[in-house]
Amino acid sequence: MYQWDFAFLWSYRWLFLKGLGVTVAFTVGIVLLGLVIGQLAALAKLSKWAPLRILSHTYIELFRCTPVLVQLVWFYYALPVLSGIEISAVSAAMLALSLYGGSFYAEIIRGGIVSIDPGQTEAGAALGMTPFQTMRRIILPQAFKRMVPPLMNQSIIQFKNTSLVSVLAVPDLLYQGQVAAHDSYRPLEVYTAIAVAYFVILYPLTILVRKGEEALARND
Amino acid sequence: MEKPKIEISGLNKKFGDLAVLKGISLSVEAGSVVAIIGPSGSGKSTLLRCINLLVTPDGGQIRVGEDAFTFGPGTKLPGTRDLARFRSNTGMVFQHFNLFPHMSVLGNVMEAPVTVRKKSKAEARELALALLAKVGLSDKADEFPARLSGGQKQRVAIARALAMQPDVMLFDEATSALDPELVGEVLGVMKKLATEGMTMVIVTHEIAFAREVADRVIFMRDGIVAEEGPAHQVIDAPRETATQAFLSHFHRGGHHQTAETAP
Ligand SMILES: Nc1ncnc2c1ncn2[C@@H]1O[C@H](COP(=O)(O)OP(=O)(O)O)[C@@H](O)[C@H]1O
Ligand SMILES: [Mg+2]
């Protein structure tokens, strides 16, 4: 029988905390950037201008249909060769994960917008509102309520995806775990502790999302 | 004589291969009420939605007040800003109300004056409250649309359209989605508007109402104006067999005959 011993982990607490800080900061960054990209891509896909629609569609499908790990590695190793611009591991990871998340956010946002009764757009137009005013005042506020739970779900996935940046040696929680595991020769305890840390953060969030979904179902 | 408020000539509209409007012409005198009747699918809604350009015609001319547009090959379509400004002068009431569910009744009525006309909140609020009083809903100002009956919703929708102080009001089957006992309260508001001199175009299946309130009635069939004339003449003594056949589906009271009550 394996003799579990978690006590030694305490001596790595600052390392883990630093890693967790990087993970959280990274998540915040890619969620915010991803939402901006997703919003733009969603509006582009709803544009009446065909080239914009095609561009957005191509981006969304490209990023949804390739593994995020491949994207991460591609941005770090292949992009500099193609563009001739050196790119740091953090920038490459940030870019790849934001674009990846953005492609999913875009479909959630677009879905939320088109789920609103076309009669709402017509009512706005009939009152003399411009398409922009109708989108901002009438459509988005209604669509946003429906989008929040799926956007949060996707952001939870993004939180977990940040663990992939460790392959580019970005010092996130998992990367620091690897350091601790090598150092202590006790990978079992280290990786278990890391799994628990992710779970403790994400499980309450999933409950929050479920509550939100239930409230939405009651209102509709 | 004063020139008509609305003038339409040679209006054409196709959806794909389906010709929905085939050379419609009509004019509406300022302060008069025109009712459009006809079977389902005859193009009544499309015609109404062309008048405020929610639907862009393929050909023909539309003039409402001082704004005139010509449609057809080689003509430039109005831009979004021109369209919005044009539409702000015509009010439209829809069959399914289309109230904004995320805003209170007061918010619904204040929205366009604030966002489009850039009125101050206080000014818009005063106007909205006056209009809600006019449609008999002062006590519902702070409710949300979901908590109103169909008749109340439609009266809010009328107040919302009036808040833009339009020259013309368009009604597309404003009472068709209502329970029978709620129809009267909405027709009452529409009648009041008519007597106040609002120029109105009404698509309706309420034949008795059209006879009583409208100055002229247009009978549409398959995308054309099949008959047009003074309301009493078209409804009491239709000349065309198609109009006679259509009107025979209604009781004298003006309600649509259902299968159970048909002879
Ligand atoms: N946006 C649209 N796209 C395609 N067909 C339409 C559209 N709107 C209306 N139609 C068709 O045009 C015809 C006339 O419709 P409509 O104007 O709504 O008639 P009515 O109001 O008299 O019932 C119908 O056959 C309808 O299916
Ligand atoms: Mg119709």
XYZ file of C-alpha atoms and ligand atoms in Angstrom:
511
model
C 0.000 0.000 0.000
C 1.174 3.496 -0.887
C 1.816 5.650 2.141
C 0.108 9.003 1.525
C 1.789 11.975 3.089
C 0.399 15.413 2.331
C 2.197 17.229 5.125
C 5.274 18.110 3.059
C 3.115 20.086 0.588
C 2.943 22.916 3.106
C 6.550 23.819 2.335
C 5.580 24.408 -1.315
C 2.634 26.641 -0.435
C 4.162 29.846 -1.825
C 5.067 28.103 -5.051
C 1.541 26.809 -5.478
C 0.061 30.150 -4.601
C 2.257 31.844 -7.197
C 1.142 29.267 -9.746
C -2.478 29.761 -8.816
C -2.031 33.511 -9.209
C -0.721 33.017 -12.740
C -3.589 30.640 -13.542
C -6.227 33.065 -12.278
C -4.610 36.069 -13.977
C -4.367 34.104 -17.193
C -7.999 33.061 -16.981
C -9.163 36.613 -16.393
C -7.080 37.751 -19.357
C -8.276 35.146 -21.823
C -11.901 35.422 -20.707
C -11.975 39.205 -21.179
C -10.044 39.134 -24.437
C -12.078 36.157 -25.628
C -15.361 37.954 -24.886
C -14.278 40.986 -26.897
C -13.197 38.769 -29.798
C -16.356 36.689 -29.480
C -18.638 39.743 -29.491
C -16.932 41.139 -32.601
C -17.013 37.770 -34.351
C -20.697 37.308 -33.480
C -21.652 40.726 -34.872
C -19.502 40.087 -37.951
C -21.278 36.805 -38.532
C -24.644 38.592 -38.326
C -23.472 41.363 -40.652
C -25.270 41.901 -43.942
C -21.865 42.227 -45.583
C -20.891 38.781 -46.929
C -17.059 39.053 -46.714
C -17.354 39.841 -43.013
C -19.654 36.860 -42.471
C -17.273 34.524 -44.311
C -14.245 35.826 -42.411
C -15.978 35.326 -39.081
C -17.286 31.902 -40.030
C -13.813 30.771 -41.123
C -12.235 31.982 -37.895
C -14.878 30.357 -35.706
C -14.764 26.972 -37.398
C -10.962 26.951 -37.641
C -10.619 27.410 -33.900
C -13.509 25.206 -32.871
C -12.362 22.289 -35.000
C -8.685 22.058 -34.050
C -7.369 20.972 -30.636
C -6.484 23.844 -28.390
C -3.144 22.220 -27.522
C -2.259 22.179 -31.216
C -3.195 25.864 -31.475
C -1.060 26.695 -28.475
C 1.996 24.949 -29.890
C 1.339 26.359 -33.349
C 1.217 29.938 -32.111
C 4.455 29.488 -30.211
C 6.528 27.521 -32.729
C 4.948 28.050 -36.162
C 3.709 31.645 -36.088
C 7.168 33.179 -35.448
C 8.562 31.232 -38.406
C 5.770 32.474 -40.674
C 5.657 36.081 -39.475
C 9.286 36.523 -38.521
C 8.168 38.032 -35.214
C 9.491 36.466 -32.025
C 6.670 35.909 -29.597
C 6.979 35.100 -25.899
C 5.408 31.982 -24.473
C 2.973 34.083 -22.446
C 1.871 36.084 -25.503
C 1.516 32.973 -27.653
C -0.534 31.235 -24.956
C -2.647 34.325 -24.370
C -3.337 34.765 -28.061
C -4.136 31.118 -28.733
C -6.424 30.639 -25.731
C -8.253 33.927 -26.308
C -8.898 33.129 -29.950
C -9.946 29.617 -29.018
C -12.351 30.856 -26.340
C -13.543 33.670 -28.609
C -14.703 31.174 -31.219
C -16.957 29.500 -28.663
C -18.116 32.774 -27.112
C -18.983 34.023 -30.613
C -21.406 31.173 -31.200
C -22.982 31.638 -27.752
C -23.424 35.376 -28.313
C -24.728 34.936 -31.860
C -27.110 32.239 -30.648
C -28.370 34.543 -27.899
C -28.979 37.371 -30.351
C -30.842 35.286 -32.931
C -32.939 33.654 -30.197
C -34.701 36.996 -29.613
C -38.049 37.302 -31.414
C -37.588 39.187 -34.720
C -40.690 41.155 -33.693
C -38.458 42.992 -31.200
C -36.160 44.246 -33.959
C -39.183 45.267 -36.005
C -40.724 47.125 -33.094
C -37.467 49.038 -32.606
C -37.194 49.810 -36.318
C -40.847 50.893 -36.505
C -40.207 53.392 -33.699
C -37.406 54.944 -35.722
C -34.474 53.367 -33.913
C -31.354 52.664 -35.967
C -30.134 49.045 -36.144
C -27.351 49.972 -33.724
C -29.800 51.522 -31.221
C -32.089 48.515 -31.486
C -29.181 46.146 -30.877
C -27.925 48.094 -27.866
C -31.237 48.982 -26.204
C -33.560 46.134 -27.177
C -31.769 42.996 -28.363
C -28.535 42.753 -26.357
C -30.114 43.361 -22.920
C -32.569 40.528 -23.538
C -30.007 38.249 -25.188
C -27.422 38.871 -22.470
C -29.579 37.280 -19.766
C -29.814 34.123 -21.850
C -26.100 34.151 -22.627
C -24.741 34.447 -19.105
C -24.988 30.778 -18.055
C -23.419 29.353 -21.254
C -20.766 32.088 -21.212
C -19.900 31.142 -17.645
C -19.750 27.486 -18.597
C -17.339 28.284 -21.383
C -15.270 30.399 -18.995
C -15.014 27.459 -16.609
C -13.653 25.414 -19.498
C -11.235 28.256 -20.198
C -10.043 28.140 -16.589
C -9.195 24.468 -17.041
C -7.606 25.120 -20.426
C -5.067 27.430 -18.830
C -3.353 24.289 -17.467
C -2.185 23.677 -21.048
C 0.087 26.718 -20.939
C 2.456 24.687 -18.769
C 3.672 22.969 -21.951
C 5.124 26.325 -23.013
C 6.739 26.634 -19.558
C 4.396 29.417 -18.471
C 4.565 29.102 -14.661
C 0.892 28.383 -13.913
C -0.442 26.130 -11.156
C 0.198 22.912 -13.058
C 3.715 23.997 -14.064
C 4.610 24.781 -10.457
C 3.149 21.405 -9.537
C 5.554 19.755 -11.947
C 8.385 21.651 -10.315
C 7.262 20.533 -6.864
C 6.786 16.928 -8.020
C 10.307 16.709 -9.430
C 11.703 18.357 -6.377
C 9.902 16.212 -3.783
C 9.712 12.915 -5.684
C 6.064 12.705 -4.547
C 4.015 13.308 -7.732
C 0.982 11.454 -6.379
C 0.351 13.913 -3.556
C 1.309 16.951 -5.621
C -0.956 16.210 -8.572
C -3.789 15.145 -6.275
C -3.507 18.450 -4.447
C -3.549 20.328 -7.736
C -6.663 18.477 -8.912
C -8.322 19.318 -5.604
C -7.389 22.996 -5.989
C -9.026 23.192 -9.441
C -12.091 21.353 -8.153
C -12.520 23.551 -5.079
C -12.510 26.642 -7.273
C -14.638 25.355 -10.138
C -17.310 23.293 -8.406
C -18.965 26.278 -6.671
C -18.922 28.102 -9.996
C -20.773 25.268 -11.737
C -23.417 25.401 -8.991
C -23.772 29.131 -9.610
C -24.250 28.497 -13.335
C -26.881 25.841 -12.665
C -28.748 28.233 -10.362
C -28.633 30.834 -13.110
C -29.968 28.380 -15.669
C -32.805 27.397 -13.352
C -33.753 31.030 -12.711
C -33.782 31.600 -16.456
C -35.987 28.572 -17.097
C -38.473 29.880 -14.506
C -38.614 33.312 -16.125
C -39.142 32.143 -19.697
C -58.108 70.267 -51.934
C -55.229 69.392 -49.654
C -52.902 66.730 -51.012
C -53.269 63.263 -49.508
C -51.143 62.352 -46.460
C -50.129 59.022 -47.969
C -49.787 58.301 -51.664
C -48.728 54.980 -53.092
C -48.539 54.085 -56.731
C -47.539 51.024 -58.716
C -46.173 49.220 -55.682
C -44.624 45.814 -56.401
C -43.090 43.296 -54.035
C -41.844 39.769 -54.595
C -40.572 37.307 -52.017
C -38.395 35.052 -54.179
C -40.665 33.976 -57.017
C -43.837 34.856 -55.139
C -45.369 38.151 -56.264
C -47.097 39.421 -53.124
C -47.965 42.968 -54.225
C -48.828 43.571 -57.855
C -49.072 47.227 -58.721
C -50.870 48.569 -55.656
C -51.975 52.185 -55.689
C -53.795 53.975 -52.932
C -54.018 57.316 -51.225
C -55.036 58.305 -47.747
C -56.343 61.801 -47.015
C -54.971 63.562 -43.972
C -57.090 62.758 -40.927
C -58.921 59.907 -42.595
C -59.082 56.220 -41.763
C -58.574 53.524 -44.374
C -59.326 49.905 -43.535
C -57.709 47.102 -45.507
C -59.615 43.827 -45.517
C -59.086 40.606 -47.420
C -58.272 36.937 -47.064
C -55.157 35.699 -45.304
C -52.109 35.774 -47.558
C -53.488 38.458 -49.840
C -50.608 40.817 -48.986
C -52.262 43.156 -46.442
C -49.411 43.016 -43.922
C -46.796 43.356 -46.636
C -48.526 46.471 -47.960
C -48.723 47.984 -44.483
C -45.060 47.170 -43.818
C -44.107 48.815 -47.112
C -45.731 52.051 -45.955
C -43.126 52.404 -43.175
C -40.483 50.562 -45.193
C -40.100 47.643 -42.802
C -40.348 45.823 -46.115
C -38.501 47.330 -49.076
C -40.653 47.345 -52.210
C -39.188 46.168 -55.520
C -40.906 48.886 -57.497
C -43.293 51.803 -57.267
C -43.550 55.024 -55.307
C -44.384 55.818 -51.712
C -44.975 59.239 -50.256
C -45.844 59.855 -46.629
C -46.149 63.533 -45.777
C -43.101 65.240 -47.280
C -41.004 62.085 -47.578
C -41.130 60.461 -51.002
C -39.302 57.364 -52.189
C -39.127 55.701 -55.580
C -38.208 52.052 -55.859
C -37.113 50.035 -58.833
C -34.059 49.207 -60.923
C -31.410 51.889 -60.724
C -32.854 53.723 -57.737
C -30.784 54.047 -54.601
C -32.292 52.577 -51.460
C -32.530 54.971 -48.518
C -29.710 54.608 -45.966
C -30.272 53.383 -42.409
C -30.378 56.924 -40.978
C -32.931 58.166 -43.526
C -34.985 55.047 -42.934
C -34.953 55.499 -39.173
C -35.928 59.160 -39.419
C -38.716 58.319 -41.860
C -40.069 55.545 -39.661
C -40.066 57.751 -36.593
C -42.917 59.708 -38.224
C -45.146 56.666 -38.669
C -46.412 54.633 -35.735
C -47.013 50.909 -36.111
C -49.020 48.513 -33.975
C -48.416 44.805 -34.446
C -50.698 41.812 -34.044
C -48.453 40.338 -31.349
C -47.771 43.660 -29.569
C -43.961 43.243 -29.607
C -43.564 45.099 -26.323
C -40.050 45.172 -24.877
C -40.264 42.594 -22.073
C -37.190 43.867 -20.207
C -38.684 47.312 -19.687
C -41.589 48.476 -17.601
C -44.723 49.810 -19.271
C -43.431 53.331 -18.689
C -39.998 52.313 -20.015
C -41.572 50.929 -23.185
C -43.350 54.209 -23.891
C -40.330 56.389 -22.966
C -37.775 54.385 -24.941
C -38.065 55.895 -28.423
C -38.558 59.530 -27.338
C -35.373 59.256 -25.246
C -33.229 57.160 -27.609
C -34.417 58.536 -30.947
C -35.741 62.020 -30.237
C -33.171 62.677 -27.488
C -35.842 64.031 -25.179
C -34.872 64.409 -21.523
C -36.023 61.612 -19.207
C -38.346 64.002 -17.383
C -39.952 65.255 -20.562
C -40.359 61.741 -21.967
C -41.816 60.564 -18.698
C -44.412 63.302 -18.653
C -45.408 62.501 -22.241
C -45.525 58.754 -21.520
C -47.721 59.210 -18.457
C -50.125 61.388 -20.441
C -50.349 58.748 -23.168
C -50.868 55.947 -20.664
C -53.705 57.970 -19.189
C -55.135 58.359 -22.655
C -55.202 54.562 -23.204
C -56.528 54.040 -19.667
C -53.437 52.462 -18.142
C -52.107 55.050 -15.701
C -52.150 52.474 -12.916
C -49.948 50.047 -14.883
C -47.000 52.382 -15.531
C -44.622 50.419 -13.308
C -45.767 46.917 -14.301
C -43.815 44.739 -16.680
C -45.485 43.608 -19.914
C -45.558 39.955 -18.840
C -48.081 40.858 -16.122
C -50.587 42.525 -18.458
C -53.564 41.076 -20.322
C -53.475 41.044 -24.113
C -55.759 44.046 -24.329
C -53.584 45.997 -21.911
C -50.446 45.030 -23.824
C -51.918 46.280 -27.058
C -52.971 49.564 -25.475
C -49.397 50.018 -24.198
C -48.163 49.293 -27.723
C -50.456 52.023 -29.044
C -49.185 54.473 -26.404
C -45.601 53.508 -27.300
C -46.229 54.294 -30.976
C -48.002 57.562 -30.140
C -45.043 58.673 -28.026
C -43.159 59.456 -31.237
C -46.004 61.837 -32.108
C -46.387 60.297 -35.558
C -48.369 61.794 -38.439
C -49.724 58.400 -39.386
C -50.653 55.247 -37.462
C -50.548 51.782 -39.023
C -52.412 48.904 -37.362
C -51.767 45.315 -38.460
C -54.555 43.123 -37.096
C -54.225 44.824 -33.731
C -57.013 42.745 -32.179
C -56.511 39.360 -33.877
C -54.424 37.881 -31.076
C -56.840 38.961 -28.339
C -59.476 37.023 -26.453
C -62.892 38.183 -27.698
C -63.755 39.981 -24.469
C -60.597 42.130 -24.746
C -61.119 43.278 -28.337
C -63.468 46.105 -27.377
C -61.004 48.014 -25.177
C -58.436 48.176 -27.989
C -60.977 49.115 -30.648
C -62.204 51.816 -28.263
C -58.740 53.405 -28.163
C -58.408 53.175 -31.933
C -61.790 54.804 -32.408
C -60.821 57.638 -30.077
C -57.678 58.247 -32.139
C -59.740 58.300 -35.312
C -62.154 60.887 -33.940
C -59.192 63.015 -32.847
C -58.169 63.224 -36.483
C -55.235 60.790 -36.652
C -54.502 59.506 -40.152
C -54.796 55.732 -39.859
C -54.378 52.650 -42.025
C -55.921 49.620 -40.403
C -55.610 45.995 -41.475
C -58.476 44.259 -39.715
C -60.928 41.390 -39.665
C -63.337 43.423 -37.530
C -65.744 44.224 -40.351
C -68.265 46.043 -38.184
C -65.512 48.240 -36.786
C -64.197 48.998 -40.277
C -67.705 49.953 -41.373
C -68.196 52.230 -38.404
C -64.805 53.917 -38.113
C -63.188 53.804 -41.552
C -63.833 56.402 -44.225
C -62.722 54.095 -46.982
C -62.288 50.342 -47.258
C -59.873 48.509 -49.513
C -60.483 44.877 -50.308
C -57.268 43.066 -51.239
C -56.984 39.754 -52.956
C -53.886 38.046 -54.366
C -51.737 41.146 -54.167
C -54.082 43.537 -55.909
C -56.731 46.011 -54.782
C -59.835 44.156 -55.875
C -62.293 46.761 -54.685
C -62.098 50.148 -53.048
C -64.650 52.696 -51.952
C -66.472 54.379 -49.091
C -66.706 51.990 -46.128
C -70.481 51.646 -46.192
C -70.583 50.967 -49.893
C -67.836 48.315 -49.924
C -69.185 46.500 -46.889
C -72.946 46.842 -47.368
C -73.097 46.733 -51.136
C -69.891 45.250 -52.567
C -69.710 45.337 -56.343
C -67.159 42.598 -56.882
C -68.093 38.945 -56.479
C -64.804 38.297 -54.670
C -65.668 40.942 -52.090
C -69.173 39.536 -51.720
C -67.762 36.024 -51.237
C -65.263 37.245 -48.652
C -67.809 39.265 -46.686
C -70.283 36.377 -46.675
C -67.910 34.658 -44.207
C -68.769 37.250 -41.586
C -71.855 37.680 -39.461
C -73.669 40.944 -39.705
C -72.097 41.746 -36.322
C -68.750 41.658 -38.027
C -67.272 38.649 -36.277
C -65.610 35.963 -38.270
C -67.883 32.986 -38.681
C -66.495 29.781 -37.249
C -67.219 26.223 -38.395
C -69.723 25.650 -35.580
C -71.841 28.682 -36.381
C -71.706 28.357 -40.141
C -75.013 27.251 -41.638
N -40.732 37.889 -45.223
C -41.394 37.072 -46.078
N -40.699 36.148 -46.786
C -41.336 35.322 -47.654
N -42.654 35.337 -47.874
C -43.403 36.220 -47.201
C -42.808 37.133 -46.268
N -43.788 37.893 -45.741
C -44.933 37.494 -46.324
N -44.708 36.480 -47.209
C -45.717 35.825 -48.033
O -46.415 36.818 -48.720
C -47.780 36.496 -48.810
C -48.619 37.632 -48.251
O -48.374 37.732 -46.861
P -49.000 38.855 -45.952
O -48.674 40.179 -46.514
O -48.581 38.562 -44.576
O -50.560 38.575 -46.140
P -51.760 38.933 -45.179
O -51.303 39.908 -44.167
O -52.792 39.489 -46.108
O -52.199 37.651 -44.564
C -47.974 35.175 -48.073
O -47.991 34.137 -49.021
C -46.750 35.096 -47.206
O -46.398 33.765 -46.992
Mg -51.216 39.801 -42.079
